[in-house]
CSV table of C-alpha atoms in Angstrom, one decimal:
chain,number,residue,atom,x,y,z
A,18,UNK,CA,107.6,92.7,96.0
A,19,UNK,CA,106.9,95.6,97.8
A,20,UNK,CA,107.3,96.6,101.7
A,21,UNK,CA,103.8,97.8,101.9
A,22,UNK,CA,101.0,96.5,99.1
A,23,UNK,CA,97.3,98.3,99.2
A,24,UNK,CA,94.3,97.4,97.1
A,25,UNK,CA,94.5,100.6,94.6
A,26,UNK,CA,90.6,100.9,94.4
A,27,UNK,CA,88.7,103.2,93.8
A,28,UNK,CA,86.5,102.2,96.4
A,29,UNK,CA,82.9,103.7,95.3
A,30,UNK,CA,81.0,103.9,98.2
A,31,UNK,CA,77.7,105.7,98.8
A,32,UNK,CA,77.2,108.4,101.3
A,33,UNK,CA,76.6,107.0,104.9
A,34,UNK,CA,78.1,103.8,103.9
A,35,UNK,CA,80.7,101.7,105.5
A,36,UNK,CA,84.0,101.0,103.7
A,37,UNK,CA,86.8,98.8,104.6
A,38,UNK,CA,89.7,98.1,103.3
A,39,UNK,CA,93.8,96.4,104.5
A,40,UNK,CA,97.4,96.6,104.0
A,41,UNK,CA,100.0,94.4,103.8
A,42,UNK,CA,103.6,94.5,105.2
A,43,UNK,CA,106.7,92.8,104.2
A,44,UNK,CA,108.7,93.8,107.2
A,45,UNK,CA,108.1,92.1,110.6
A,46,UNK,CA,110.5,94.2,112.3
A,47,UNK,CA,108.0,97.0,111.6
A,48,UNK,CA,107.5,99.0,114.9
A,49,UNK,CA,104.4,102.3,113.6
A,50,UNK,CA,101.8,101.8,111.4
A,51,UNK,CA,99.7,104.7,110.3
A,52,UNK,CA,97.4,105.5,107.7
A,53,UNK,CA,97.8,109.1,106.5
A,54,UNK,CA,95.1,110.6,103.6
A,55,UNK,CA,96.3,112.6,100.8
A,56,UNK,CA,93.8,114.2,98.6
A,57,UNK,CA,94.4,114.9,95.3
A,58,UNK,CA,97.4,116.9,94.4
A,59,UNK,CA,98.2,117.8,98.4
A,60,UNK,CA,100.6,116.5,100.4
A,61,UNK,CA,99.6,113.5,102.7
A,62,UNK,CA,98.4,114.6,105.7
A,63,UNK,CA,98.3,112.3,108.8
A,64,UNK,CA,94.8,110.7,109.5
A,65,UNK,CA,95.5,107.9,112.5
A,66,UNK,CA,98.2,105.8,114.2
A,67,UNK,CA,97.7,102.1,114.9
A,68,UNK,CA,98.5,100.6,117.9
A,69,UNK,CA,98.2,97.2,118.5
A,70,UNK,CA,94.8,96.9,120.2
A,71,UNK,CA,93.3,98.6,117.6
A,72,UNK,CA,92.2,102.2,118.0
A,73,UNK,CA,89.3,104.2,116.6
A,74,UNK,CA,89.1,108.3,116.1
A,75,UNK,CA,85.7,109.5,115.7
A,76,UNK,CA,84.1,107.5,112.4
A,77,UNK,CA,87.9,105.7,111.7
A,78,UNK,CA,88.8,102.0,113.2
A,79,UNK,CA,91.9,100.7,112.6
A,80,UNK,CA,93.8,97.7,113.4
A,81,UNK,CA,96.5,95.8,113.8
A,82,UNK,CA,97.1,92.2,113.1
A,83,UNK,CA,101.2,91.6,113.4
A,84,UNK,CA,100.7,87.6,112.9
A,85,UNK,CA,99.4,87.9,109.4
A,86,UNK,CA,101.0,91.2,109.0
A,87,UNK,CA,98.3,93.5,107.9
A,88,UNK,CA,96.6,96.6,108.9
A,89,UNK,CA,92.9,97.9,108.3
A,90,UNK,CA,91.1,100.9,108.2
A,91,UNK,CA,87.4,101.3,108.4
A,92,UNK,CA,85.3,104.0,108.0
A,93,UNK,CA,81.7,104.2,109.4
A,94,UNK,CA,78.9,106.7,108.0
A,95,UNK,CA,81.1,108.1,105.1
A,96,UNK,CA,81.0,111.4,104.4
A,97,UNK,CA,81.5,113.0,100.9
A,98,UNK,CA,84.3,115.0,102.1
A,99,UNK,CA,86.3,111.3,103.2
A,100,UNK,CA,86.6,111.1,99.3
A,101,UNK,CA,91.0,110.4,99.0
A,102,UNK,CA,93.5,107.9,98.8
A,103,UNK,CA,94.7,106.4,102.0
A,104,UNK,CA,97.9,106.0,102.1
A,105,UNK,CA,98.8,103.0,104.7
A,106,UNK,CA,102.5,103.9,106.0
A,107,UNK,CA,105.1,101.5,107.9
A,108,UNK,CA,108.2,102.8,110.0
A,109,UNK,CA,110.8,99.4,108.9
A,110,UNK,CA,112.6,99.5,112.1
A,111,UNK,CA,114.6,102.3,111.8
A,112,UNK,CA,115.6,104.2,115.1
A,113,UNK,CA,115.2,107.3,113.8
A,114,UNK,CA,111.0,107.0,111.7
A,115,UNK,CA,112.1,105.8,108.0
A,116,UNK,CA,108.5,105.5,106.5
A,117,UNK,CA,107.5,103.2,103.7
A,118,UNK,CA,104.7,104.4,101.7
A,119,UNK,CA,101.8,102.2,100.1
A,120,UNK,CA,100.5,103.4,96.8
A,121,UNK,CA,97.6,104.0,98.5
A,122,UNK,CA,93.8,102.9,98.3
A,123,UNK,CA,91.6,105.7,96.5
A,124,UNK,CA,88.0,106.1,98.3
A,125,UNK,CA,85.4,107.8,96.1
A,126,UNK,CA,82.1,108.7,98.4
A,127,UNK,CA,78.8,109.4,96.2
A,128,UNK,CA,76.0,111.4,97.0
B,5,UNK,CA,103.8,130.0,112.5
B,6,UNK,CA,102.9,127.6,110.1
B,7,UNK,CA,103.7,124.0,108.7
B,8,UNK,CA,106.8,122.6,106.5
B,9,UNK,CA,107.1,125.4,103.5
B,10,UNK,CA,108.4,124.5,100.0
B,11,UNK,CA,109.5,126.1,97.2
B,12,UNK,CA,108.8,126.4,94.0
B,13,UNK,CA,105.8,124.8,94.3
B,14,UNK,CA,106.6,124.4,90.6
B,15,UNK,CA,109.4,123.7,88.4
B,16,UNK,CA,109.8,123.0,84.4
B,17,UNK,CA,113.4,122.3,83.5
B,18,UNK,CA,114.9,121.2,80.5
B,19,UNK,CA,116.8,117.8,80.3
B,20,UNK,CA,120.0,118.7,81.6
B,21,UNK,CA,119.5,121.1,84.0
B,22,UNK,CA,120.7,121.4,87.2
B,23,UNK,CA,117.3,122.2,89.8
B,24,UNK,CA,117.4,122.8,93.2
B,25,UNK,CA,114.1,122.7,95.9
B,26,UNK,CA,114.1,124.3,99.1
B,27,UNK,CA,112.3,123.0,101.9
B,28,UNK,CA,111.8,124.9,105.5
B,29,UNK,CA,110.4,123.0,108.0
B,30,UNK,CA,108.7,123.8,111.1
B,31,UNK,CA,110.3,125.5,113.3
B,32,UNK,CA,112.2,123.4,116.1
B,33,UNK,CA,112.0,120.2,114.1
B,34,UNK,CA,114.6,118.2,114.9
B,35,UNK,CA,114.0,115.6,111.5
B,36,UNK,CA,114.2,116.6,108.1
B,37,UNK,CA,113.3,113.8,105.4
B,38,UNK,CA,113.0,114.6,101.7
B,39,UNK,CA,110.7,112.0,99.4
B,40,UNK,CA,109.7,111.4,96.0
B,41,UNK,CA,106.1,110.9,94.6
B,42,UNK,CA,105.8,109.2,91.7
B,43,UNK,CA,102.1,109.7,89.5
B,44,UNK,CA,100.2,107.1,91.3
B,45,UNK,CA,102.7,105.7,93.8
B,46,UNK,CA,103.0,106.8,97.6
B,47,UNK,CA,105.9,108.6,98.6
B,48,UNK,CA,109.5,107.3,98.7
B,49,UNK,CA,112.3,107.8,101.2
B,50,UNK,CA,114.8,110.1,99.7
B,51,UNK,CA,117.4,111.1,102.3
B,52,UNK,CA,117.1,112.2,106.2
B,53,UNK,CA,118.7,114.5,107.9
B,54,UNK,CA,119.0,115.3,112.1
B,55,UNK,CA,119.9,118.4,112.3
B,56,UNK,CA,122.4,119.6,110.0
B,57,UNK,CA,123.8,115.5,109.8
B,58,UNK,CA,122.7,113.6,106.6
B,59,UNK,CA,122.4,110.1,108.7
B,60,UNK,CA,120.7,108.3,105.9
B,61,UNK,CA,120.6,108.6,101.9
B,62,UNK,CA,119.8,105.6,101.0
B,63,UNK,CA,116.9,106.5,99.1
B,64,UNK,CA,119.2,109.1,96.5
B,65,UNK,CA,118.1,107.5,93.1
B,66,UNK,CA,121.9,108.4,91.7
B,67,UNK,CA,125.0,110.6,92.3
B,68,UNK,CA,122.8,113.6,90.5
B,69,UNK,CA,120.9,114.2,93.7
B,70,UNK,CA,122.4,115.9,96.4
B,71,UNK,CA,121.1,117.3,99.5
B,72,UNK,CA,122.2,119.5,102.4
B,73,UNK,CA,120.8,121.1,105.3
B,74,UNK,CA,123.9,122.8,106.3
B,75,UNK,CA,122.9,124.9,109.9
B,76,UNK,CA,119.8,122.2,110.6
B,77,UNK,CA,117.1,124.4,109.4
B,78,UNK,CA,116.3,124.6,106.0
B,79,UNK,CA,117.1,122.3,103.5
B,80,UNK,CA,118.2,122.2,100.2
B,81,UNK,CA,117.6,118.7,97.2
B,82,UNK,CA,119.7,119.6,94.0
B,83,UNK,CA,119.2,117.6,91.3
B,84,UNK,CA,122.1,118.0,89.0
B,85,UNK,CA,121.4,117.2,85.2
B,86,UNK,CA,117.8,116.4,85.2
B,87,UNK,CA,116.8,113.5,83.1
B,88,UNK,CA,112.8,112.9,82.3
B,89,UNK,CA,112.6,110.2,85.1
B,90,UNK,CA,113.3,112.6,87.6
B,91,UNK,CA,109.8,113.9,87.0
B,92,UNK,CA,108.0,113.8,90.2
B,93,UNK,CA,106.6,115.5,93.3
B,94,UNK,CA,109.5,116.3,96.1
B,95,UNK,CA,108.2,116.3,99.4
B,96,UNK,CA,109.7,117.5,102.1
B,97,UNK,CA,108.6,116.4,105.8
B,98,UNK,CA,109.5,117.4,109.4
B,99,UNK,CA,109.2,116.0,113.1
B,100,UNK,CA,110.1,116.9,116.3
B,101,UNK,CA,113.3,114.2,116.8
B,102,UNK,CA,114.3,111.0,115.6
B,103,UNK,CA,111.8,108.9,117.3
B,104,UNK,CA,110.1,106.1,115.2
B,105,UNK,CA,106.8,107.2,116.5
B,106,UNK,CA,107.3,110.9,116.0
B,107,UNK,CA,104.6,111.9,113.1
B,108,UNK,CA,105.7,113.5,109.9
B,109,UNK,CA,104.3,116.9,109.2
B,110,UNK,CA,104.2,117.0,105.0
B,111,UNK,CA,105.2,120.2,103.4
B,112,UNK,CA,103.0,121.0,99.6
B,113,UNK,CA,105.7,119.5,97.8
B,114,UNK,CA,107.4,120.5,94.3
B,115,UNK,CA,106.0,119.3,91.1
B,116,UNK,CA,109.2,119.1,88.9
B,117,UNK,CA,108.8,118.4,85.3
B,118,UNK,CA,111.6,117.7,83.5
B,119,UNK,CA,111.1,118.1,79.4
């Protein structure tokens, strides 16, 4: 089983829509959470930490849920240009930021 | 003034070859960590590095992968006698010290393709 499991997608979702979507961890030592986009054939790029009361950044929500050990990102009024995967990433409990990578959950925005 | 820099950006080899990727990150960056993308997979931890120390390579697939960063600057993966599976994109990411809330800046990465 993986550390960090994500719905692949592609979630297809029209232009001004909402789209939502989780990840899973293994590891309940984990201490960061962040979601980081990556579009394709560039490097990830980070989008958003999570903190435990939730935060949101402009048209992103995210949140935390350490009991059932899952994270979730939403995004309001998409925009074509929000078309990527989302990588959700997970530092294990390292001292020193080891990350573990989802595969990623790829977001396709339609005109 | 600029992000993490990698080079090549790409690389053919022939099985057997020995390749080696250069990564230099931004400048004053404490943490080095080197990662492997897979086609369709997120990234996975290769090897870290705090300065010029190699404190974890956990992530090193096999004995053919080496990596050194040998005055805490730039960094160097080798790969000695690539085999297909090594096929992959390298990334190379930096961060100011060895905090676990300290964000990863991603350099382009090198796409290797090993025939």
């Amino acid at each position: 089983r993986k550390e960090v499991e994500q719905d692949p997608g592609p979630f297809n979702v029209p232009e001004g829509a909402t789209v939502a979507f989780n990840c899973t961890y293994s590891n309940s030592a984990s201490q960061s959470f962040f979601w980081y986009r990556q579009d394709c054939r560039k490097e990830p790029k980070l989008l958003m930490s999570v903190y435990s009361s939730g935060n949101e950044d402009g048209r992103f929500t995210a949140q935390l849920n350490r009991a059932s050990q899952y994270i979730s990102l939403l995004i309001r009024d998409s925009k074509l240009s929000d078309s990527a995967t989302y990588l959700c990433v997970v530092n294990l409990g390292d001292s020193w930021g080891k990350l573990q990578f989802g595969a990623g959950t790829q977001v396709v925005v339609t005109p | 003034g600029a992000g993490v820099s990698q080079s090549p950006r790409y690389k053919v080899a022939k099985r057997g070859q020995d390749v080696a990727l250069r990564c230099d990150p931004i400048s004053g960056h404490v943490s080095l960590f080197w990662y492997q993308q897979a086609l369709g997979q997120g990234p996975e931890f290769l090897t870290y590095f705090q300065n010029e120390a190699q404190l974890d390579k956990s992530g090193l697939p096999s004995d053919r992968f080496f990596a050194e960063r040998p005055e805490g600057s730039v960094s160097t993966l080798k790969i000695q006698r690539t085999q297909q599976e090594d096929s992959a994109v390298y990334l190379c990411a930096s961060s100011t010290s060895g905090v676990a809330k300290n964000i990863q800046y991603f350099g382009a990465g090198t796409r290797l393709s090993v025939l």
